[in-house]
mmCIF file of C-alpha atoms and ligand atoms in Angstrom:
data_model
loop_
_atom_site.group_PDB
_atom_site.id
_atom_site.type_symbol
_atom_site.label_atom_id
_atom_site.label_comp_id
_atom_site.label_asym_id
_atom_site.label_seq_id
_atom_site.Cartn_x
_atom_site.Cartn_y
_atom_site.Cartn_z
ATOM 1 C CA MET A 1 -8.577 -10.560 -2.380
ATOM 2 C CA ASN A 2 -9.160 -7.303 -2.166
ATOM 3 C CA SER A 3 -8.869 -5.457 -5.641
ATOM 4 C CA ILE A 4 -5.710 -3.093 -6.841
ATOM 5 C CA ARG A 5 -7.371 0.081 -7.799
ATOM 6 C CA HIS A 6 -4.847 2.081 -8.385
ATOM 7 C CA LEU A 7 -2.384 1.256 -10.858
ATOM 8 C CA TYR A 8 1.520 3.297 -11.020
ATOM 9 C CA VAL A 9 4.004 3.253 -13.744
ATOM 10 C CA HIS A 10 7.003 4.191 -14.072
ATOM 11 C CA ILE A 11 8.404 5.695 -17.264
ATOM 12 C CA PRO A 12 12.890 5.975 -16.429
ATOM 13 C CA PHE A 13 13.344 8.237 -19.458
ATOM 14 C CA CYS A 14 14.279 11.519 -19.978
ATOM 15 C CA LEU A 15 15.660 13.450 -22.944
ATOM 16 C CA LYS A 16 17.842 15.321 -20.060
ATOM 17 C CA VAL A 17 18.500 14.962 -17.152
ATOM 18 C CA CYS A 18 18.041 18.157 -14.744
ATOM 19 C CA PRO A 19 20.428 18.973 -12.296
ATOM 20 C CA TYR A 20 18.304 18.683 -8.981
ATOM 21 C CA CYS A 21 16.482 15.615 -9.784
ATOM 22 C CA SER A 22 16.330 12.119 -7.701
ATOM 23 C CA PHE A 23 14.106 10.336 -9.365
ATOM 24 C CA TYR A 24 14.758 6.755 -10.855
ATOM 25 C CA LYS A 25 16.051 8.007 -14.789
ATOM 26 C CA GLU A 26 18.241 7.535 -17.509
ATOM 27 C CA ALA A 27 18.842 9.609 -21.207
ATOM 28 C CA SER A 28 16.636 8.404 -23.557
ATOM 29 C CA ASP A 29 17.685 5.571 -26.126
ATOM 30 C CA ARG A 30 15.549 4.650 -28.082
ATOM 31 C CA ASN A 31 17.317 0.919 -28.717
ATOM 32 C CA LYS A 32 16.776 -0.147 -25.144
ATOM 33 C CA THR A 33 13.144 1.269 -25.239
ATOM 34 C CA ARG A 34 10.978 -1.933 -26.882
ATOM 35 C CA ARG A 35 13.226 -3.928 -25.249
ATOM 36 C CA PHE A 36 11.402 -2.057 -21.664
ATOM 37 C CA LEU A 37 7.561 -1.682 -22.991
ATOM 38 C CA ASP A 38 7.787 -5.694 -23.734
ATOM 39 C CA ALA A 39 9.427 -5.938 -20.513
ATOM 40 C CA LEU A 40 5.990 -3.763 -18.683
ATOM 41 C CA LEU A 41 3.567 -5.472 -20.274
ATOM 42 C CA VAL A 42 5.672 -8.621 -19.032
ATOM 43 C CA GLU A 43 4.848 -7.556 -15.635
ATOM 44 C CA LEU A 44 1.770 -5.961 -15.572
ATOM 45 C CA ASP A 45 0.280 -9.779 -16.449
ATOM 46 C CA ARG A 46 2.548 -11.485 -14.510
ATOM 47 C CA GLU A 47 1.262 -9.062 -11.005
ATOM 48 C CA SER A 48 -2.339 -9.266 -12.765
ATOM 49 C CA ALA A 49 -2.440 -13.729 -12.450
ATOM 50 C CA GLN A 50 -1.733 -13.457 -8.754
ATOM 51 C CA ARG A 51 -4.376 -10.654 -8.399
ATOM 52 C CA PRO A 52 -7.535 -8.971 -9.232
ATOM 53 C CA VAL A 53 -6.217 -5.101 -11.112
ATOM 54 C CA ARG A 54 -9.560 -3.159 -11.770
ATOM 55 C CA PRO A 55 -8.138 0.580 -11.461
ATOM 56 C CA GLN A 56 -9.784 3.882 -10.686
ATOM 57 C CA THR A 57 -6.584 5.590 -11.006
ATOM 58 C CA ILE A 58 -3.790 4.882 -13.139
ATOM 59 C CA PHE A 59 -0.639 7.253 -13.245
ATOM 60 C CA PHE A 60 2.721 7.602 -15.606
ATOM 61 C CA GLY A 61 5.307 8.680 -13.913
ATOM 62 C CA GLY A 62 8.336 9.177 -13.950
ATOM 63 C CA GLY A 63 11.627 10.259 -15.662
ATOM 64 C CA THR A 64 9.340 11.690 -18.199
ATOM 65 C CA PRO A 65 6.409 9.445 -20.054
ATOM 66 C CA SER A 66 6.793 11.794 -22.348
ATOM 67 C CA ALA A 67 9.448 11.437 -23.192
ATOM 68 C CA LEU A 68 8.304 7.603 -25.875
ATOM 69 C CA SER A 69 7.740 8.751 -28.517
ATOM 70 C CA VAL A 70 4.359 8.438 -30.270
ATOM 71 C CA SER A 71 3.838 5.004 -31.854
ATOM 72 C CA GLN A 72 5.608 3.584 -28.534
ATOM 73 C CA LEU A 73 3.586 5.600 -26.961
ATOM 74 C CA GLU A 74 0.852 4.125 -28.694
ATOM 75 C CA TYR A 75 1.705 1.102 -28.021
ATOM 76 C CA LEU A 76 1.473 0.527 -24.428
ATOM 77 C CA LEU A 77 -1.609 1.990 -24.280
ATOM 78 C CA GLY A 78 -3.133 -0.075 -26.605
ATOM 79 C CA GLU A 79 -1.585 -2.858 -25.312
ATOM 80 C CA MET A 80 -2.295 -2.115 -21.693
ATOM 81 C CA ARG A 81 -5.793 -1.851 -22.482
ATOM 82 C CA ARG A 82 -6.321 -5.187 -23.723
ATOM 83 C CA ARG A 83 -4.584 -6.533 -20.995
ATOM 84 C CA LEU A 84 -6.980 -4.135 -18.310
ATOM 85 C CA ASP A 85 -10.773 -4.419 -16.814
ATOM 86 C CA MET A 86 -11.016 -0.223 -18.228
ATOM 87 C CA ASP A 87 -14.636 0.369 -16.842
ATOM 88 C CA GLU A 88 -14.005 1.818 -13.514
ATOM 89 C CA VAL A 89 -10.619 4.276 -14.538
ATOM 90 C CA ARG A 90 -12.232 7.806 -13.567
ATOM 91 C CA GLU A 91 -8.239 8.660 -14.149
ATOM 92 C CA TRP A 92 -5.531 8.271 -15.890
ATOM 93 C CA THR A 93 -2.573 11.175 -14.915
ATOM 94 C CA LEU A 94 0.643 11.471 -17.535
ATOM 95 C CA GLU A 95 3.365 13.410 -16.840
ATOM 96 C CA MET A 96 4.860 15.528 -19.432
ATOM 97 C CA ASN A 97 7.244 17.452 -20.282
ATOM 98 C CA PRO A 98 7.167 20.422 -21.658
ATOM 99 C CA ALA A 99 9.867 19.796 -23.900
ATOM 100 C CA THR A 100 8.338 16.270 -25.172
ATOM 101 C CA VAL A 101 4.965 17.841 -26.073
ATOM 102 C CA SER A 102 3.428 17.273 -29.663
ATOM 103 C CA MET A 103 -0.612 17.030 -30.950
ATOM 104 C CA GLU A 104 -0.377 13.939 -32.974
ATOM 105 C CA LYS A 105 0.556 12.561 -29.231
ATOM 106 C CA ALA A 106 -1.740 14.810 -27.338
ATOM 107 C CA LYS A 107 -4.665 13.619 -29.447
ATOM 108 C CA MET A 108 -3.162 10.441 -29.432
ATOM 109 C CA LEU A 109 -3.116 9.593 -25.476
ATOM 110 C CA ARG A 110 -6.513 11.903 -25.166
ATOM 111 C CA ALA A 111 -8.172 8.889 -27.215
ATOM 112 C CA LEU A 112 -6.764 6.113 -26.034
ATOM 113 C CA GLY A 113 -7.898 7.312 -22.442
ATOM 114 C CA VAL A 114 -5.525 9.378 -20.561
ATOM 115 C CA ASN A 115 -8.197 12.866 -19.194
ATOM 116 C CA ARG A 116 -5.193 14.546 -16.978
ATOM 117 C CA ILE A 117 -1.556 15.714 -18.121
ATOM 118 C CA SER A 118 0.642 16.584 -14.921
ATOM 119 C CA MET A 119 3.680 18.822 -17.163
ATOM 120 C CA GLY A 120 7.183 20.511 -14.825
ATOM 121 C CA VAL A 121 6.798 23.723 -16.306
ATOM 122 C CA GLN A 122 8.611 25.052 -12.717
ATOM 123 C CA SER A 123 9.192 28.164 -13.784
ATOM 124 C CA TRP A 124 7.671 31.142 -16.299
ATOM 125 C CA ASN A 125 11.527 32.540 -16.070
ATOM 126 C CA PRO A 126 13.832 32.597 -18.268
ATOM 127 C CA GLY A 127 17.373 32.936 -16.195
ATOM 128 C CA LEU A 128 15.536 30.140 -13.546
ATOM 129 C CA LEU A 129 14.977 27.367 -16.250
ATOM 130 C CA ASN A 130 18.475 27.815 -16.863
ATOM 131 C CA VAL A 131 19.589 27.954 -13.308
ATOM 132 C CA LEU A 132 17.040 24.369 -13.444
ATOM 133 C CA GLY A 133 18.998 23.423 -16.509
ATOM 134 C CA ARG A 134 15.199 22.780 -18.561
ATOM 135 C CA VAL A 135 15.599 22.108 -21.576
ATOM 136 C CA HIS A 136 12.075 23.108 -22.350
ATOM 137 C CA SER A 137 12.124 27.126 -22.558
ATOM 138 C CA SER A 138 8.756 29.377 -21.087
ATOM 139 C CA ASP A 139 7.721 29.840 -24.227
ATOM 140 C CA GLN A 140 8.047 26.377 -25.457
ATOM 141 C CA ALA A 141 6.101 25.273 -21.844
ATOM 142 C CA LEU A 142 3.316 28.210 -22.869
ATOM 143 C CA ARG A 143 2.448 26.246 -26.628
ATOM 144 C CA SER A 144 2.721 22.921 -24.692
ATOM 145 C CA TYR A 145 -0.026 23.872 -22.369
ATOM 146 C CA GLU A 146 -1.899 25.343 -24.946
ATOM 147 C CA ILE A 147 -1.758 22.027 -27.085
ATOM 148 C CA LEU A 148 -2.951 20.373 -25.067
ATOM 149 C CA ARG A 149 -6.345 22.126 -24.201
ATOM 150 C CA GLU A 150 -6.726 22.046 -28.349
ATOM 151 C CA ALA A 151 -6.054 17.991 -27.701
ATOM 152 C CA GLY A 152 -9.119 18.267 -25.102
ATOM 153 C CA PHE A 153 -7.216 18.080 -22.049
ATOM 154 C CA GLU A 154 -9.877 18.782 -18.814
ATOM 155 C CA ASN A 155 -7.858 18.144 -16.659
ATOM 156 C CA VAL A 156 -3.906 19.688 -16.259
ATOM 157 C CA ASN A 157 -1.695 20.059 -13.289
ATOM 158 C CA ILE A 158 1.249 22.274 -13.820
ATOM 159 C CA ASP A 159 4.746 21.813 -11.720
ATOM 160 C CA LEU A 160 6.221 25.192 -9.686
ATOM 161 C CA MET A 161 9.357 24.823 -7.850
ATOM 162 C CA PHE A 162 10.236 27.630 -5.346
ATOM 163 C CA ALA A 163 13.650 28.330 -3.406
ATOM 164 C CA VAL A 164 15.387 27.943 -6.929
ATOM 165 C CA PRO A 165 18.733 29.018 -6.778
ATOM 166 C CA THR A 166 19.386 33.143 -6.989
ATOM 167 C CA GLN A 167 15.082 33.015 -7.169
ATOM 168 C CA SER A 168 13.768 37.070 -6.639
ATOM 169 C CA ARG A 169 9.785 37.183 -4.208
ATOM 170 C CA ASP A 170 9.392 38.861 -6.970
ATOM 171 C CA GLN A 171 10.242 36.164 -9.625
ATOM 172 C CA TRP A 172 7.769 33.471 -7.564
ATOM 173 C CA ALA A 173 5.350 35.945 -7.544
ATOM 174 C CA ASP A 174 4.883 36.443 -10.831
ATOM 175 C CA SER A 175 5.173 31.933 -12.033
ATOM 176 C CA LEU A 176 1.784 32.433 -9.500
ATOM 177 C CA GLU A 177 -0.248 35.012 -12.102
ATOM 178 C CA ARG A 178 1.476 33.270 -15.018
ATOM 179 C CA THR A 179 0.260 29.730 -14.232
ATOM 180 C CA ILE A 180 -3.129 31.225 -12.443
ATOM 181 C CA ALA A 181 -3.376 33.154 -16.155
ATOM 182 C CA LEU A 182 -3.382 29.934 -17.442
ATOM 183 C CA ALA A 183 -6.962 28.896 -15.050
ATOM 184 C CA PRO A 184 -4.944 24.428 -15.018
ATOM 185 C CA GLU A 185 -7.484 22.451 -12.918
ATOM 186 C CA HIS A 186 -4.262 21.923 -10.636
ATOM 187 C CA ILE A 187 -1.220 23.534 -9.494
ATOM 188 C CA SER A 188 1.758 21.850 -7.556
ATOM 189 C CA ALA A 189 4.313 23.594 -5.710
ATOM 190 C CA TYR A 190 7.664 22.055 -4.361
ATOM 191 C CA CYS A 191 10.056 23.673 -2.391
ATOM 192 C CA LEU A 192 13.445 22.417 -4.109
ATOM 193 C CA THR A 193 15.180 19.926 -1.557
ATOM 194 C CA TYR A 194 18.444 19.547 -1.493
ATOM 195 C CA GLU A 195 18.649 15.747 -2.709
ATOM 196 C CA GLU A 196 21.757 13.574 -2.400
ATOM 197 C CA ASP A 197 23.318 12.305 -5.518
ATOM 198 C CA THR A 198 22.235 14.787 -7.331
ATOM 199 C CA ALA A 199 24.410 17.903 -8.437
ATOM 200 C CA PHE A 200 23.111 20.243 -6.767
ATOM 201 C CA PHE A 201 23.240 18.570 -3.718
ATOM 202 C CA ARG A 202 27.131 18.755 -4.413
ATOM 203 C CA MET A 203 26.475 22.164 -5.128
ATOM 204 C CA PHE A 204 24.699 22.323 -1.895
ATOM 205 C CA GLN A 205 27.557 20.654 -0.139
ATOM 206 C CA GLN A 206 30.024 22.368 -0.774
ATOM 207 C CA GLY A 207 28.469 25.350 -0.238
ATOM 208 C CA GLU A 208 28.205 26.663 -3.609
ATOM 209 C CA LEU A 209 24.880 27.328 -3.038
ATOM 210 C CA VAL A 210 23.158 27.760 0.824
ATOM 211 C CA GLN A 211 19.565 27.115 1.724
ATOM 212 C CA ASP A 212 17.885 29.443 3.970
ATOM 213 C CA LYS A 213 14.650 28.091 5.994
ATOM 214 C CA ASP A 214 13.144 31.714 7.127
ATOM 215 C CA TRP A 215 13.261 32.369 3.203
ATOM 216 C CA ASP A 216 11.793 28.654 1.738
ATOM 217 C CA ALA A 217 8.649 29.262 4.647
ATOM 218 C CA ASP A 218 7.712 33.300 2.655
ATOM 219 C CA LEU A 219 8.192 32.022 -0.457
ATOM 220 C CA PHE A 220 5.394 28.827 0.931
ATOM 221 C CA GLU A 221 3.177 31.173 2.960
ATOM 222 C CA LEU A 222 3.059 33.468 -0.527
ATOM 223 C CA THR A 223 2.639 30.514 -2.457
ATOM 224 C CA ILE A 224 -0.378 29.380 -0.095
ATOM 225 C CA ASP A 225 -2.142 32.910 0.188
ATOM 226 C CA ARG A 226 -1.963 33.779 -3.225
ATOM 227 C CA LEU A 227 -2.757 30.519 -4.847
ATOM 228 C CA ALA A 228 -6.323 30.876 -2.122
ATOM 229 C CA ALA A 229 -7.143 34.169 -3.781
ATOM 230 C CA ALA A 230 -7.285 32.289 -6.780
ATOM 231 C CA GLY A 231 -9.740 29.845 -5.315
ATOM 232 C CA TYR A 232 -6.876 26.931 -5.806
ATOM 233 C CA GLU A 233 -6.796 25.215 -2.323
ATOM 234 C CA GLN A 234 -3.874 23.296 -0.128
ATOM 235 C CA TYR A 235 -5.434 20.220 0.273
ATOM 236 C CA GLU A 236 -1.843 18.568 0.671
ATOM 237 C CA ILE A 237 1.637 20.541 1.461
ATOM 238 C CA SER A 238 2.837 20.926 -2.295
ATOM 239 C CA ASN A 239 -0.576 20.384 -3.718
ATOM 240 C CA TYR A 240 -3.532 22.870 -4.553
ATOM 241 C CA ALA A 241 -6.922 22.592 -6.577
ATOM 242 C CA PRO A 242 -10.060 23.864 -6.671
ATOM 243 C CA ALA A 243 -12.664 21.502 -5.059
ATOM 244 C CA GLY A 244 -13.384 18.101 -6.627
ATOM 245 C CA ARG A 245 -9.829 19.054 -9.007
ATOM 246 C CA GLU A 246 -7.831 16.782 -6.330
ATOM 247 C CA CYS A 247 -5.344 13.824 -7.733
ATOM 248 C CA ARG A 248 -7.718 11.603 -7.113
ATOM 249 C CA HIS A 249 -4.546 9.160 -7.410
ATOM 250 C CA ASN A 250 -2.284 10.697 -4.659
ATOM 251 C CA LEU A 251 -4.894 10.947 -2.203
ATOM 252 C CA ALA A 252 -5.566 7.532 -2.420
ATOM 253 C CA TYR A 253 -1.912 6.833 -1.571
ATOM 254 C CA TRP A 254 -2.124 9.036 0.961
ATOM 255 C CA PHE A 255 -5.436 7.903 2.848
ATOM 256 C CA GLY A 256 -3.429 4.442 2.907
ATOM 257 C CA ALA A 257 -5.223 1.950 -0.508
ATOM 258 C CA ASP A 258 -3.397 -0.281 -1.695
ATOM 259 C CA TYR A 259 -2.076 0.138 -5.389
ATOM 260 C CA LEU A 260 0.515 -1.792 -7.877
ATOM 261 C CA GLY A 261 3.888 -0.756 -9.151
ATOM 262 C CA LEU A 262 5.331 -1.212 -12.483
ATOM 263 C CA GLY A 263 8.302 -1.264 -13.915
ATOM 264 C CA PRO A 264 12.319 0.038 -12.883
ATOM 265 C CA SER A 265 11.682 1.931 -9.231
ATOM 266 C CA ALA A 266 7.816 1.273 -8.389
ATOM 267 C CA PHE A 267 7.185 0.510 -5.264
ATOM 268 C CA SER A 268 3.756 -1.271 -4.745
ATOM 269 C CA THR A 269 2.080 -1.555 -1.605
ATOM 270 C CA CYS A 270 -0.833 -5.095 -1.467
ATOM 271 C CA GLY A 271 -1.799 -5.848 2.066
ATOM 272 C CA ALA A 272 1.154 -6.459 4.061
ATOM 273 C CA SER A 273 3.005 -6.701 1.235
ATOM 274 C CA ARG A 274 5.644 -3.822 0.182
ATOM 275 C CA TRP A 275 7.662 -4.481 -2.414
ATOM 276 C CA GLN A 276 10.142 -2.295 -4.820
ATOM 277 C CA ASN A 277 11.778 -3.213 -8.013
ATOM 278 C CA VAL A 278 15.486 -2.289 -8.665
ATOM 279 C CA GLU A 279 16.235 1.025 -9.401
ATOM 280 C CA ASP A 280 18.470 -0.337 -12.664
ATOM 281 C CA THR A 281 16.119 -0.273 -16.548
ATOM 282 C CA ALA A 282 18.684 -2.686 -17.409
ATOM 283 C CA LEU A 283 18.071 -5.454 -14.905
ATOM 284 C CA TYR A 284 14.821 -4.556 -14.395
ATOM 285 C CA CYS A 285 14.340 -5.359 -18.038
ATOM 286 C CA ASP A 286 16.567 -9.141 -17.998
ATOM 287 C CA ARG A 287 15.061 -10.403 -13.881
ATOM 288 C CA VAL A 288 11.322 -9.788 -15.845
ATOM 289 C CA LEU A 289 12.236 -10.966 -19.059
ATOM 290 C CA ASN A 290 13.477 -13.819 -17.841
ATOM 291 C CA GLY A 291 10.752 -15.509 -15.623
ATOM 292 C CA GLU A 292 12.378 -13.979 -12.438
ATOM 293 C CA SER A 293 11.141 -10.880 -10.150
ATOM 294 C CA ALA A 294 11.593 -7.023 -10.250
ATOM 295 C CA ALA A 295 11.500 -6.574 -7.368
ATOM 296 C CA GLY A 296 14.536 -5.352 -4.971
ATOM 297 C CA PHE A 297 13.403 -5.805 -1.976
ATOM 298 C CA ARG A 298 10.475 -6.982 -0.398
ATOM 299 C CA GLU A 299 8.213 -5.931 3.505
ATOM 300 C CA VAL A 300 5.987 -7.019 4.979
ATOM 301 C CA VAL A 301 4.674 -3.933 6.241
ATOM 302 C CA ASN A 302 2.888 -4.600 9.931
ATOM 303 C CA PRO A 303 -0.008 -2.405 11.072
ATOM 304 C CA GLU A 304 1.918 -0.761 13.714
ATOM 305 C CA THR A 305 3.873 1.022 9.539
ATOM 306 C CA ARG A 306 0.578 1.947 8.351
ATOM 307 C CA LYS A 307 -0.943 3.679 11.193
ATOM 308 C CA ALA A 308 2.411 5.162 11.196
ATOM 309 C CA GLU A 309 2.185 6.538 7.080
ATOM 310 C CA ALA A 310 -1.516 7.228 7.429
ATOM 311 C CA ILE A 311 -0.632 9.915 10.008
ATOM 312 C CA ALA A 312 2.670 11.639 8.345
ATOM 313 C CA PHE A 313 0.552 11.305 5.396
ATOM 314 C CA GLY A 314 -2.834 12.997 6.832
ATOM 315 C CA LEU A 315 -1.588 15.314 8.547
ATOM 316 C CA ARG A 316 0.102 16.553 4.972
ATOM 317 C CA THR A 317 -4.007 16.797 3.615
ATOM 318 C CA ASN A 318 -6.309 19.279 5.014
ATOM 319 C CA ARG A 319 -9.394 16.240 6.181
ATOM 320 C CA GLY A 320 -5.726 15.221 8.990
ATOM 321 C CA VAL A 321 -6.146 12.624 10.681
ATOM 322 C CA ALA A 322 -8.657 11.453 13.430
ATOM 323 C CA ARG A 323 -7.939 12.682 17.086
ATOM 324 C CA ASP A 324 -8.629 8.811 17.678
ATOM 325 C CA MET A 325 -5.161 7.530 15.939
ATOM 326 C CA LEU A 326 -3.367 9.709 18.090
ATOM 327 C CA HIS A 327 -4.217 8.571 20.943
ATOM 328 C CA PRO A 328 -0.959 7.153 22.611
ATOM 329 C CA TRP A 329 0.069 10.327 22.006
ATOM 330 C CA GLU A 330 -1.989 12.256 24.107
ATOM 331 C CA SER A 331 0.824 15.050 25.175
ATOM 332 C CA THR A 332 2.907 15.170 22.415
ATOM 333 C CA VAL A 333 -0.473 16.363 20.746
ATOM 334 C CA ARG A 334 -1.259 18.872 23.631
ATOM 335 C CA GLU A 335 1.957 20.395 23.395
ATOM 336 C CA TYR A 336 1.377 20.739 19.751
ATOM 337 C CA LEU A 337 -1.973 21.869 20.288
ATOM 338 C CA GLU A 338 -1.001 24.832 22.997
ATOM 339 C CA GLU A 339 2.290 25.553 20.705
ATOM 340 C CA GLY A 340 0.025 26.112 18.003
ATOM 341 C CA PHE A 341 1.381 23.697 15.028
ATOM 342 C CA PHE A 342 -2.016 21.848 15.455
ATOM 343 C CA ALA A 343 -5.354 22.711 15.353
ATOM 344 C CA PRO A 344 -8.812 20.940 16.246
ATOM 345 C CA ASN A 345 -11.570 20.925 13.628
ATOM 346 C CA GLY A 346 -13.902 18.306 14.776
ATOM 347 C CA ASP A 347 -12.925 14.867 15.795
ATOM 348 C CA ARG A 348 -9.887 15.348 14.308
ATOM 349 C CA ILE A 349 -6.789 16.974 13.767
ATOM 350 C CA VAL A 350 -5.397 19.319 10.813
ATOM 351 C CA LEU A 351 -1.736 21.461 10.941
ATOM 352 C CA THR A 352 -1.981 25.994 10.840
ATOM 353 C CA ARG A 353 0.403 27.533 8.801
ATOM 354 C CA LYS A 354 2.443 27.049 11.934
ATOM 355 C CA GLY A 355 2.196 23.118 11.439
ATOM 356 C CA LYS A 356 2.621 23.197 7.619
ATOM 357 C CA LEU A 357 6.411 24.928 8.137
ATOM 358 C CA VAL A 358 7.352 22.068 9.688
ATOM 359 C CA ALA A 359 5.128 19.235 8.957
ATOM 360 C CA ASP A 360 8.051 16.774 8.585
ATOM 361 C CA THR A 361 9.317 16.738 12.131
ATOM 362 C CA LEU A 362 6.485 17.151 13.992
ATOM 363 C CA ALA A 363 4.406 13.577 11.845
ATOM 364 C CA ALA A 364 8.256 12.192 12.723
ATOM 365 C CA ALA A 365 7.165 12.906 16.583
ATOM 366 C CA PHE A 366 4.342 9.576 15.784
ATOM 367 C CA VAL A 367 6.943 7.188 14.432
HETATM 368 C C1 LIG B 1 8.766 12.625 -12.351
HETATM 369 S S1 LIG B 1 8.609 14.773 -12.815
HETATM 370 C C2 LIG B 1 7.531 16.192 -14.031
HETATM 371 C C3 LIG B 1 7.769 15.492 -14.903
HETATM 372 C C4 LIG B 1 9.044 15.663 -16.322
HETATM 373 N N1 LIG B 1 10.238 14.704 -15.936
HETATM 374 C C5 LIG B 1 9.423 17.501 -15.691
HETATM 375 O O1 LIG B 1 10.365 17.573 -15.541
HETATM 376 O O2 LIG B 1 8.673 17.429 -16.416
HETATM 377 C C6 LIG B 1 7.914 15.280 -11.073
HETATM 378 C C7 LIG B 1 8.428 17.030 -10.508
HETATM 379 O O3 LIG B 1 8.971 16.806 -9.477
HETATM 380 C C8 LIG B 1 9.683 18.702 -9.201
HETATM 381 N N2 LIG B 1 11.035 17.536 -8.886
HETATM 382 C C9 LIG B 1 11.705 17.550 -8.974
HETATM 383 N N3 LIG B 1 12.807 17.663 -8.313
HETATM 384 C C10 LIG B 1 12.403 17.967 -6.700
HETATM 385 C C11 LIG B 1 13.271 18.291 -6.138
HETATM 386 N N4 LIG B 1 14.415 17.900 -6.147
HETATM 387 N N5 LIG B 1 13.009 19.063 -5.204
HETATM 388 C C12 LIG B 1 11.588 19.551 -5.063
HETATM 389 N N6 LIG B 1 11.229 19.431 -6.613
HETATM 390 C C13 LIG B 1 11.274 18.253 -7.575
HETATM 391 C C14 LIG B 1 9.136 19.356 -9.713
HETATM 392 O O4 LIG B 1 8.229 19.899 -10.250
HETATM 393 C C15 LIG B 1 8.530 17.672 -11.579
HETATM 394 O O5 LIG B 1 8.242 18.214 -11.968
HETATM 395 S S1 LIG B 2 12.735 16.769 -13.000
HETATM 396 FE FE1 LIG B 2 11.505 15.318 -15.151
HETATM 397 S S2 LIG B 2 12.623 15.670 -16.572
HETATM 398 FE FE2 LIG B 2 13.888 16.557 -14.640
HETATM 399 S S3 LIG B 2 15.199 15.076 -14.818
HETATM 400 FE FE3 LIG B 2 13.327 14.834 -13.188
HETATM 401 S S4 LIG B 2 12.223 13.948 -14.194
HETATM 402 FE FE4 LIG B 2 13.583 13.777 -15.926
#
């Protein structure tokens, strides 16, 4: 049986829930946390008894993993290190919200082996941080970034969001400039999406917030150009880095590697088996600690589904997709080449800039 090389851990707590976000999370509650950490460790023990887990990449996402206290993180990471073969770990990322960064926490994470931080800055503009309902100021984000550097992190990602209500082109350009000036190793720039079951979605439905696709496209093109000029290659629709600084964990997902996800709402794909854990922290803990499966749903992924996924994810990246893989859809490929959505790159097909603007729609043709 092949070893699992990529491990995801979902920490479903946030200091405050942002009005646009649909990731599974809840407001932090210190009383429930220890039980949750123990459930994660039990799930890890159980899953690694089923198959060898020798991670090359680990990703702590959320929610907000840094919403855990220093002692909670120390406990969780220390116990995971005791249980796992860590010899081959090359990248260990932990997501942080700027309001939850401290020197003590950063140094402890670094000492326990975390070597990459992804920090959600979203914007450097105080008014827009307010629109986004963020708990931190732009000064606090800057201080947190400096703390991460002082604590020894040499691989830091900054998350930004564009097409935010009321955001001007100049404000977005300014957020990009301020980010570039800090020289992080990686920048994720997401176009705001109106996700179901969020406050922003309700406001969007009621016409209080509007979306302008042309405006989104304009800001997206500004992003690609400005970041390219600063040495950040767009290696995936929303992700930019100098060569060699791409997020290995996400690349592994996108290129179809198996991965194990722990925690509520986490997905796992191991061979033909895929499951998602229940999206309910209390239920997750009850199930795991009672010896039951945490999975809320399970499916067998057939080779056709994995192929369609490889095409959809591959098209989003600058590596594109081998033309051979698209053979059954040759007429669609020719049409997209003629319309300027696709371009040939050796024996591969990549999206053009025009194609990147409608990547999801194009990928849907290959399902
Ligand atoms: C799990 S959060 C990052 C860590 C931490 N929770 C924080 O917000 O600082 C992942 C990222 O997804 C992005 N994101 C969340 N909801 C989004 C949405 N509706 N549209 C676009 N990007 C979104 C944000 O940039 C956010 O930083
Ligand atoms: S964006 Fe980050 S901090 Fe805000 S609710 Fe989502 S996961 Fe929590």
